[in-house]
Short mmCIF file of C-alpha atoms in Angstrom, two decimals:
data_model
loop_
_atom_site.label_atom_id
_atom_site.label_comp_id
_atom_site.label_asym_id
_atom_site.label_seq_id
_atom_site.Cartn_x
_atom_site.Cartn_y
_atom_site.Cartn_z
CA MET A 1 -11.92 -6.87 36.96
CA SER A 2 -13.35 -3.95 38.95
CA THR A 3 -16.87 -2.62 38.64
CA ILE A 4 -18.00 1.00 38.88
CA THR A 5 -21.28 2.81 38.24
CA LEU A 6 -21.78 5.04 35.23
CA GLN A 7 -22.16 8.13 37.42
CA GLU A 8 -18.86 7.41 39.20
CA ALA A 9 -17.14 6.81 35.86
CA GLN A 10 -18.39 10.15 34.50
CA ALA A 11 -17.16 12.00 37.57
CA ASN A 12 -13.71 10.36 37.69
CA LEU A 13 -12.91 9.34 34.12
CA ALA A 14 -9.43 10.88 33.96
CA GLU A 15 -8.38 9.20 37.22
CA LEU A 16 -9.81 5.86 36.10
CA VAL A 17 -7.93 5.98 32.80
CA HIS A 18 -4.62 6.73 34.52
CA GLN A 19 -5.13 3.93 37.07
CA LEU A 20 -5.77 1.19 34.50
CA VAL A 21 -3.41 -1.76 34.79
CA PRO A 22 -2.28 -3.63 31.63
CA GLY A 23 -4.17 -6.89 31.30
CA GLU A 24 -7.04 -5.73 33.50
CA GLY A 25 -10.10 -3.64 32.81
CA LEU A 26 -12.99 -1.86 34.44
CA THR A 27 -16.66 -2.71 33.96
CA ILE A 28 -19.09 0.22 33.98
CA THR A 29 -22.62 -0.53 35.15
CA GLU A 30 -25.95 1.28 34.99
CA ASN A 31 -28.87 0.06 37.10
CA ASP A 32 -26.72 -2.92 38.20
CA ARG A 33 -26.27 -4.07 34.58
CA PRO A 34 -22.92 -3.95 32.72
CA VAL A 35 -23.05 -1.40 29.90
CA ALA A 36 -19.39 -0.83 28.99
CA ARG A 37 -15.88 -2.04 29.64
CA LEU A 38 -12.85 0.23 29.98
CA ILE A 39 -9.61 -1.55 29.00
CA PRO A 40 -6.10 -0.14 28.54
CA MET A 41 -4.53 0.07 25.10
CA PRO A 42 -1.48 -2.14 24.60
CA THR A 43 1.77 -0.25 24.72
CA VAL A 44 3.50 0.29 21.40
CA GLN A 45 6.93 -1.26 21.20
CA GLN A 46 9.47 1.09 19.63
CA ARG A 47 12.12 -0.49 17.47
CA PRO A 48 15.67 0.41 18.35
CA PRO A 49 17.22 2.93 15.98
CA ARG A 50 19.06 1.52 13.01
CA PRO A 51 22.83 1.78 13.20
CA ARG A 52 24.42 4.34 10.94
CA PRO A 53 26.49 3.03 8.05
CA PRO A 54 30.22 3.58 8.39
CA VAL A 55 31.47 6.94 7.21
CA THR A 56 33.74 6.46 4.22
CA GLY A 57 34.78 10.06 3.83
CA VAL A 58 33.60 13.26 2.25
CA PRO A 59 33.47 13.29 -1.56
CA LYS A 60 35.93 15.73 -3.13
CA ALA A 61 35.82 17.35 -6.54
CA GLY A 62 38.15 15.68 -9.01
CA GLY A 63 38.08 12.34 -7.22
CA CYS A 64 37.15 10.52 -10.45
CA GLU A 65 39.72 12.25 -12.64
CA GLY A 66 40.87 9.94 -15.39
CA LEU A 67 37.99 7.49 -14.89
CA ILE A 68 35.54 9.33 -17.14
CA VAL A 69 36.58 10.49 -20.59
CA VAL A 70 34.50 13.10 -22.44
CA PRO A 71 35.09 13.09 -26.21
CA ASP A 72 36.08 16.36 -27.90
CA ASP A 73 32.95 16.37 -30.09
CA PHE A 74 30.57 15.98 -27.12
CA LYS A 75 28.79 19.29 -27.77
CA GLU A 76 28.55 18.82 -31.54
CA PRO A 77 25.08 17.95 -32.91
CA LEU A 78 24.39 14.31 -33.66
CA GLU A 79 24.32 13.24 -37.28
CA GLU A 80 20.75 12.00 -36.85
CA MET A 81 19.64 15.48 -35.72
CA ARG A 82 21.53 17.49 -38.35
CA GLU A 83 18.57 17.57 -40.81
CA TYR A 84 16.30 19.06 -38.09
CA MET A 85 18.80 21.81 -37.29
CA GLU A 86 19.02 23.20 -40.85
#
């Protein structure tokens, strides 16, 4: 681990940050006493993108014809509601 004075760290902070090596750090001293430690952040591992599901086709209108039956009295009021409608 390297050591540098506080004044040198203030003057060259951007360079010091870019020169940090993973697993190593930099000790900052003032009056020959350690006052801080500069360590690199661990790199974030990105997960690989999830595979797309297989394309099964584009839905088309009328594709369910005959599967769903709507009764003729669908729009008629329900017997339970008839007293509220009068």
